[in-house]
Tab-separated table of C-alpha atoms in Angstrom:
chain	number	residue	atom	x	y	z
A	1	UNK	CA	-105.319	98.879	-190.011
A	2	UNK	CA	-109.395	98.680	-189.628
A	3	UNK	CA	-110.142	98.250	-186.410
A	4	UNK	CA	-113.262	96.417	-185.118
A	5	UNK	CA	-114.013	97.972	-181.927
A	6	UNK	CA	-115.565	95.034	-180.785
A	7	UNK	CA	-112.546	92.417	-180.921
A	8	UNK	CA	-109.371	94.094	-179.096
A	9	UNK	CA	-107.631	90.188	-178.494
A	10	UNK	CA	-108.169	89.437	-182.469
A	11	UNK	CA	-106.505	93.047	-183.207
A	12	UNK	CA	-103.510	92.797	-180.381
A	13	UNK	CA	-102.547	89.198	-182.196
A	14	UNK	CA	-102.649	90.421	-185.737
A	15	UNK	CA	-100.533	93.012	-184.770
A	16	UNK	CA	-98.038	91.052	-182.343
A	17	UNK	CA	-97.944	88.604	-185.421
A	18	UNK	CA	-97.388	91.050	-188.169
A	19	UNK	CA	-94.258	93.248	-185.680
A	20	UNK	CA	-92.461	91.243	-183.394
A	21	UNK	CA	-88.866	91.478	-182.673
A	22	UNK	CA	-88.521	88.522	-180.681
A	23	UNK	CA	-85.157	87.230	-181.231
A	24	UNK	CA	-84.345	90.321	-183.728
A	25	UNK	CA	-81.083	90.397	-181.374
A	26	UNK	CA	-80.678	87.073	-180.004
A	27	UNK	CA	-82.473	85.059	-177.292
A	28	UNK	CA	-80.445	86.836	-174.554
A	29	UNK	CA	-81.789	90.519	-175.185
A	30	UNK	CA	-82.765	93.003	-172.449
A	31	UNK	CA	-82.327	96.104	-174.908
A	32	UNK	CA	-85.063	95.695	-177.693
A	33	UNK	CA	-84.937	98.966	-179.784
A	34	UNK	CA	-82.750	100.474	-177.809
A	35	UNK	CA	-80.548	98.274	-180.645
A	36	UNK	CA	-81.227	100.298	-182.943
A	37	UNK	CA	-79.123	103.367	-181.341
A	38	UNK	CA	-75.500	102.942	-181.845
A	39	UNK	CA	-71.942	104.874	-181.237
A	40	UNK	CA	-72.372	105.739	-185.200
A	41	UNK	CA	-76.102	107.240	-183.759
A	42	UNK	CA	-74.803	109.228	-180.426
A	43	UNK	CA	-71.903	110.579	-182.729
A	44	UNK	CA	-74.273	112.016	-185.025
A	45	UNK	CA	-76.697	113.298	-182.185
A	46	UNK	CA	-73.706	115.409	-180.418
A	47	UNK	CA	-72.927	116.922	-183.967
A	48	UNK	CA	-76.816	118.609	-183.510
A	49	UNK	CA	-75.051	120.818	-180.379
A	50	UNK	CA	-75.153	124.124	-182.291
A	51	UNK	CA	-76.181	126.604	-180.022
A	52	UNK	CA	-75.697	125.150	-176.004
A	53	UNK	CA	-78.820	125.843	-175.272
A	54	UNK	CA	-80.529	122.907	-172.772
A	55	UNK	CA	-83.862	121.492	-171.613
A	56	UNK	CA	-85.026	119.596	-168.984
A	57	UNK	CA	-88.242	117.704	-169.931
A	58	UNK	CA	-88.873	116.514	-167.122
A	59	UNK	CA	-92.086	117.391	-164.785
A	60	UNK	CA	-91.992	118.358	-160.666
A	61	UNK	CA	-91.286	115.285	-158.316
A	62	UNK	CA	-93.388	116.632	-155.261
A	63	UNK	CA	-96.730	116.354	-153.992
A	64	UNK	CA	-98.609	118.353	-156.177
A	65	UNK	CA	-98.515	116.164	-159.394
A	66	UNK	CA	-101.407	114.445	-160.710
A	67	UNK	CA	-101.648	111.030	-159.235
A	68	UNK	CA	-104.749	110.276	-157.213
A	69	UNK	CA	-103.731	106.656	-155.924
A	70	UNK	CA	-104.738	104.489	-158.920
A	71	UNK	CA	-102.964	100.746	-158.643
A	72	UNK	CA	-101.445	102.272	-155.359
A	73	UNK	CA	-99.656	104.867	-157.232
A	74	UNK	CA	-98.955	108.403	-155.276
A	75	UNK	CA	-97.415	111.648	-155.286
A	76	UNK	CA	-94.047	111.972	-153.946
A	77	UNK	CA	-93.210	112.590	-149.989
A	78	UNK	CA	-90.204	114.606	-149.897
A	79	UNK	CA	-88.779	114.673	-146.265
A	80	UNK	CA	-86.542	116.252	-144.873
A	81	UNK	CA	-84.030	114.470	-142.354
A	82	UNK	CA	-81.467	117.104	-141.227
A	83	UNK	CA	-82.012	120.696	-141.499
A	84	UNK	CA	-80.937	124.548	-140.711
A	85	UNK	CA	-82.337	123.957	-137.943
A	86	UNK	CA	-80.570	120.962	-136.600
A	87	UNK	CA	-77.542	122.607	-137.805
A	88	UNK	CA	-78.461	125.552	-135.709
A	89	UNK	CA	-79.794	123.637	-132.663
A	90	UNK	CA	-78.190	120.491	-132.242
A	91	UNK	CA	-74.416	121.082	-133.515
A	92	UNK	CA	-75.667	117.688	-135.166
A	93	UNK	CA	-72.463	116.672	-134.087
A	94	UNK	CA	-70.277	117.644	-136.169
A	95	UNK	CA	-66.565	119.721	-135.592
A	96	UNK	CA	-65.735	123.200	-136.444
A	97	UNK	CA	-69.503	124.776	-137.084
A	98	UNK	CA	-69.856	122.354	-140.134
A	99	UNK	CA	-73.660	121.807	-140.769
A	100	UNK	CA	-75.835	119.957	-143.497
A	101	UNK	CA	-79.428	118.722	-144.342
A	102	UNK	CA	-80.232	115.378	-145.473
A	103	UNK	CA	-83.364	114.561	-147.363
A	104	UNK	CA	-85.303	110.932	-148.429
A	105	UNK	CA	-87.719	110.824	-150.803
A	106	UNK	CA	-90.947	107.846	-151.033
A	107	UNK	CA	-92.513	107.524	-154.424
A	108	UNK	CA	-94.075	105.212	-156.792
A	109	UNK	CA	-91.397	104.884	-159.835
A	110	UNK	CA	-93.697	105.724	-161.822
A	111	UNK	CA	-95.755	108.728	-160.376
A	112	UNK	CA	-94.054	111.458	-162.944
A	113	UNK	CA	-91.389	111.660	-165.888
A	114	UNK	CA	-91.094	108.430	-166.179
A	115	UNK	CA	-89.695	105.339	-168.750
A	116	UNK	CA	-91.644	102.291	-168.912
A	117	UNK	CA	-89.102	99.584	-169.205
A	118	UNK	CA	-89.258	96.380	-170.995
A	119	UNK	CA	-90.702	93.943	-167.857
A	120	UNK	CA	-93.618	96.526	-167.272
A	121	UNK	CA	-96.219	95.002	-169.711
A	122	UNK	CA	-97.100	90.840	-170.676
A	123	UNK	CA	-99.123	90.076	-173.726
A	124	UNK	CA	-100.820	86.850	-172.304
A	125	UNK	CA	-98.230	85.980	-169.701
A	126	UNK	CA	-95.142	86.706	-172.123
A	127	UNK	CA	-92.225	89.400	-171.305
A	128	UNK	CA	-90.278	91.163	-174.306
A	129	UNK	CA	-88.805	88.451	-176.140
A	130	UNK	CA	-90.784	85.773	-175.782
A	131	UNK	CA	-90.043	85.017	-171.884
A	132	UNK	CA	-92.352	83.587	-169.426
A	133	UNK	CA	-93.448	86.779	-167.194
A	134	UNK	CA	-93.782	84.966	-164.478
A	135	UNK	CA	-89.881	83.648	-164.651
A	136	UNK	CA	-89.061	87.731	-165.508
A	137	UNK	CA	-90.890	89.434	-163.018
A	138	UNK	CA	-91.287	88.098	-159.841
A	139	UNK	CA	-91.343	89.758	-156.202
A	140	UNK	CA	-87.582	90.842	-156.225
A	141	UNK	CA	-87.846	92.401	-159.340
A	142	UNK	CA	-87.450	92.138	-163.189
A	143	UNK	CA	-84.821	89.494	-162.580
A	144	UNK	CA	-84.273	89.595	-167.102
A	145	UNK	CA	-84.726	93.001	-168.162
A	146	UNK	CA	-84.456	95.007	-165.744
A	147	UNK	CA	-83.994	98.889	-166.195
A	148	UNK	CA	-80.362	98.917	-164.868
A	149	UNK	CA	-79.655	97.674	-168.159
A	150	UNK	CA	-80.645	100.890	-170.166
A	151	UNK	CA	-79.106	103.164	-168.397
A	152	UNK	CA	-75.673	104.063	-170.330
A	153	UNK	CA	-77.960	103.418	-173.504
A	154	UNK	CA	-80.856	106.524	-173.346
A	155	UNK	CA	-78.590	108.768	-175.397
A	156	UNK	CA	-78.776	109.709	-178.967
A	157	UNK	CA	-80.833	111.855	-181.253
A	158	UNK	CA	-83.984	113.804	-180.386
A	159	UNK	CA	-87.248	114.765	-182.640
A	160	UNK	CA	-90.073	116.373	-181.310
A	161	UNK	CA	-93.102	115.510	-183.516
A	162	UNK	CA	-95.311	118.544	-181.965
A	163	UNK	CA	-98.254	116.716	-183.254
A	164	UNK	CA	-100.251	119.460	-181.224
A	165	UNK	CA	-99.346	122.562	-183.080
A	166	UNK	CA	-99.493	121.042	-186.244
A	167	UNK	CA	-102.811	119.224	-186.504
A	168	UNK	CA	-104.725	120.802	-183.470
A	169	UNK	CA	-106.095	123.645	-182.495
A	170	UNK	CA	-103.900	126.517	-180.340
A	171	UNK	CA	-101.276	123.780	-179.978
A	172	UNK	CA	-103.261	121.441	-178.074
A	173	UNK	CA	-105.489	118.401	-179.082
A	174	UNK	CA	-108.365	117.146	-177.669
A	175	UNK	CA	-108.941	114.585	-175.465
A	176	UNK	CA	-109.452	111.090	-177.052
A	177	UNK	CA	-107.642	112.065	-180.497
A	178	UNK	CA	-106.238	109.164	-182.111
A	179	UNK	CA	-102.745	109.768	-182.938
A	180	UNK	CA	-102.466	107.183	-186.301
A	181	UNK	CA	-99.004	106.863	-187.899
A	182	UNK	CA	-100.203	108.979	-190.730
A	183	UNK	CA	-100.304	112.048	-188.390
A	184	UNK	CA	-96.629	111.497	-186.981
A	185	UNK	CA	-95.568	111.317	-190.588
A	186	UNK	CA	-97.758	114.540	-191.515
A	187	UNK	CA	-95.917	116.238	-188.332
A	188	UNK	CA	-92.096	115.656	-189.354
A	189	UNK	CA	-93.113	116.691	-192.865
A	190	UNK	CA	-93.963	119.990	-191.103
A	191	UNK	CA	-91.094	120.090	-189.992
A	192	UNK	CA	-88.813	119.421	-192.283
A	193	UNK	CA	-87.263	116.112	-190.566
A	194	UNK	CA	-87.353	112.425	-191.100
A	195	UNK	CA	-87.400	110.331	-188.373
A	196	UNK	CA	-85.612	106.456	-188.674
A	197	UNK	CA	-83.631	104.168	-187.128
A	198	UNK	CA	-82.107	104.734	-183.388
A	199	UNK	CA	-84.145	107.907	-182.969
A	200	UNK	CA	-85.433	108.876	-179.977
A	201	UNK	CA	-89.297	110.491	-180.847
A	202	UNK	CA	-91.228	113.182	-178.537
A	203	UNK	CA	-94.600	113.367	-179.829
A	204	UNK	CA	-96.284	116.635	-177.711
A	205	UNK	CA	-100.393	116.499	-177.543
A	206	UNK	CA	-100.431	119.443	-175.798
A	207	UNK	CA	-102.707	118.110	-173.060
A	208	UNK	CA	-99.578	119.291	-170.750
A	209	UNK	CA	-100.022	122.470	-171.299
A	210	UNK	CA	-104.075	122.023	-170.825
A	211	UNK	CA	-104.428	120.407	-167.576
A	212	UNK	CA	-101.579	123.228	-165.809
A	213	UNK	CA	-103.549	125.712	-167.435
A	214	UNK	CA	-107.108	124.037	-166.469
A	215	UNK	CA	-105.676	122.098	-163.430
A	216	UNK	CA	-105.217	117.970	-163.191
A	217	UNK	CA	-108.398	116.508	-163.531
A	218	UNK	CA	-108.265	113.258	-165.257
A	219	UNK	CA	-105.155	113.424	-166.633
A	220	UNK	CA	-103.450	110.642	-164.811
A	221	UNK	CA	-105.512	108.041	-166.250
A	222	UNK	CA	-108.814	109.530	-167.313
A	223	UNK	CA	-109.943	110.781	-170.947
A	224	UNK	CA	-106.203	112.035	-173.339
A	225	UNK	CA	-105.185	112.450	-177.317
A	226	UNK	CA	-102.523	109.829	-177.496
A	227	UNK	CA	-101.159	107.332	-180.193
A	228	UNK	CA	-103.981	105.182	-182.373
A	229	UNK	CA	-102.992	101.149	-181.981
A	230	UNK	CA	-102.896	101.722	-185.532
A	231	UNK	CA	-99.830	103.564	-184.948
A	232	UNK	CA	-98.416	100.255	-184.053
A	233	UNK	CA	-97.036	99.343	-187.779
A	234	UNK	CA	-95.197	102.860	-187.484
A	235	UNK	CA	-93.599	102.183	-184.307
A	236	UNK	CA	-91.888	98.746	-185.723
A	237	UNK	CA	-91.574	100.359	-189.344
A	238	UNK	CA	-89.538	103.563	-188.319
A	239	UNK	CA	-86.884	101.447	-186.271
A	240	UNK	CA	-86.834	104.139	-183.622
A	241	UNK	CA	-85.345	103.512	-180.403
A	242	UNK	CA	-88.512	104.787	-177.821
A	243	UNK	CA	-90.922	107.279	-178.074
A	244	UNK	CA	-92.146	109.529	-175.394
A	245	UNK	CA	-95.112	111.878	-175.130
A	246	UNK	CA	-96.371	114.100	-172.458
A	247	UNK	CA	-99.545	112.609	-171.207
A	248	UNK	CA	-100.087	109.973	-168.930
A	249	UNK	CA	-100.873	106.927	-171.018
A	250	UNK	CA	-99.081	107.032	-174.266
A	251	UNK	CA	-101.785	105.948	-176.322
A	252	UNK	CA	-105.481	107.408	-176.775
A	253	UNK	CA	-107.440	107.200	-174.208
A	254	UNK	CA	-110.182	105.913	-173.771
A	255	UNK	CA	-109.010	103.439	-175.955
A	256	UNK	CA	-110.152	102.541	-179.209
A	257	UNK	CA	-111.905	99.345	-178.819
A	258	UNK	CA	-115.084	98.876	-176.572
A	259	UNK	CA	-114.001	96.524	-173.923
A	260	UNK	CA	-109.574	97.500	-173.373
A	261	UNK	CA	-107.527	98.456	-171.488
A	262	UNK	CA	-103.724	100.032	-173.160
A	263	UNK	CA	-103.800	97.371	-176.291
A	264	UNK	CA	-101.044	99.286	-177.572
A	265	UNK	CA	-98.763	98.751	-174.458
A	266	UNK	CA	-99.441	95.377	-175.056
A	267	UNK	CA	-98.313	95.519	-178.093
A	268	UNK	CA	-95.662	97.892	-178.122
A	269	UNK	CA	-93.570	96.792	-174.700
A	270	UNK	CA	-93.381	92.905	-174.769
A	271	UNK	CA	-93.403	91.931	-178.580
A	272	UNK	CA	-91.770	94.732	-180.417
A	273	UNK	CA	-89.685	95.253	-177.455
A	274	UNK	CA	-89.992	99.409	-177.736
A	275	UNK	CA	-89.083	102.074	-175.176
A	276	UNK	CA	-91.612	104.339	-173.605
A	277	UNK	CA	-91.829	107.970	-171.726
A	278	UNK	CA	-94.750	109.260	-170.755
A	279	UNK	CA	-95.303	112.217	-168.591
A	280	UNK	CA	-92.622	113.967	-170.382
A	281	UNK	CA	-93.119	118.163	-170.104
A	282	UNK	CA	-92.071	119.015	-173.657
A	283	UNK	CA	-93.807	122.452	-173.872
A	284	UNK	CA	-90.780	124.894	-173.130
A	285	UNK	CA	-88.425	122.956	-175.869
A	286	UNK	CA	-91.502	122.974	-178.291
A	287	UNK	CA	-91.308	126.759	-178.266
A	288	UNK	CA	-88.154	126.912	-179.163
A	289	UNK	CA	-88.469	124.239	-181.806
A	290	UNK	CA	-91.000	126.289	-182.994
A	291	UNK	CA	-89.398	129.638	-183.399
A	292	UNK	CA	-86.275	128.129	-184.720
A	293	UNK	CA	-87.358	125.611	-186.787
A	294	UNK	CA	-85.327	122.782	-185.686
A	295	UNK	CA	-86.673	119.651	-184.415
A	296	UNK	CA	-83.971	117.402	-183.912
A	297	UNK	CA	-81.555	117.596	-180.747
A	298	UNK	CA	-79.283	115.906	-179.046
A	299	UNK	CA	-81.123	113.849	-175.994
A	300	UNK	CA	-79.892	111.966	-173.072
A	301	UNK	CA	-82.825	110.320	-171.022
A	302	UNK	CA	-81.334	107.402	-168.755
A	303	UNK	CA	-83.269	105.920	-166.242
A	304	UNK	CA	-81.776	105.099	-162.776
A	305	UNK	CA	-79.753	102.081	-162.534
A	306	UNK	CA	-82.502	100.916	-159.758
A	307	UNK	CA	-81.770	97.080	-159.657
A	308	UNK	CA	-84.621	95.315	-160.987
A	309	UNK	CA	-87.120	97.971	-161.733
A	310	UNK	CA	-89.836	97.512	-164.478
A	311	UNK	CA	-89.713	102.066	-164.857
A	312	UNK	CA	-87.919	104.886	-163.521
A	313	UNK	CA	-88.056	108.325	-163.090
A	314	UNK	CA	-86.044	110.375	-165.908
A	315	UNK	CA	-84.930	114.020	-166.173
A	316	UNK	CA	-84.352	114.385	-169.604
A	317	UNK	CA	-81.751	116.665	-171.462
A	318	UNK	CA	-82.522	117.919	-174.742
A	319	UNK	CA	-79.294	120.248	-176.204
A	320	UNK	CA	-79.580	122.332	-178.871
């Protein structure tokens, strides 16, 4: 696909028509590309566990996160409701010396490692599967494709594509680097791994490693390496179940058009029906994959069953 930087509307319309999965799994579908991840795929994924070593792919959920308040996204606020001091001083009203601690957290659902649900993005007023956006997501939440529907399904074969290590310098891609389908295919070939139907693909750019070294800076919404708009065909044609990156916005920033905001989201979520993850921590897993040469693993990354949510925090676990 050749991009006309002055015509995001035309490019989005063309890609939406070419890569639409509307109706593919019936008019009532609420899972999108997760339909590609079936029982047979999960059995094969379980067989990938050889060493039993596991990796959490989640960033921390705390006040030291990257959020700066855009669209009212803040870092998590963690508050203790009961503490050890309460137990010692007040006894808390429990018998026979029992004491305890309780806590609460307040946070936007997409402030750290998370999934974008199918109700997160619309294309010209249409949600996933061609439904009217105003009838899908209301003030009561996502009434149709709430992320709770996905909770049992996000477990299968994970594939790490460490584009930062294969294409970049020093394991990192520079901000503004657009990862094409050709880059993804070349990285898979370099790793000796195939990407196909039902896979959960993890794309490491190296940006998270850089901001951990240099400070958050504009990580939350600023320039970043990420997927090119032209990768939409690769996302559709590979029939992957889901994809996640170590960046805030999944796609390259600034976007590849003169006046646009997250155009690949506009194609991938409401038209392809693709589950997208952002701000995943892939560094420890990537180091292990580089050491043993194995870039496939069993991956469980269930969203929380938050009724009607359009996104969810997640603590993905990769097991090799």
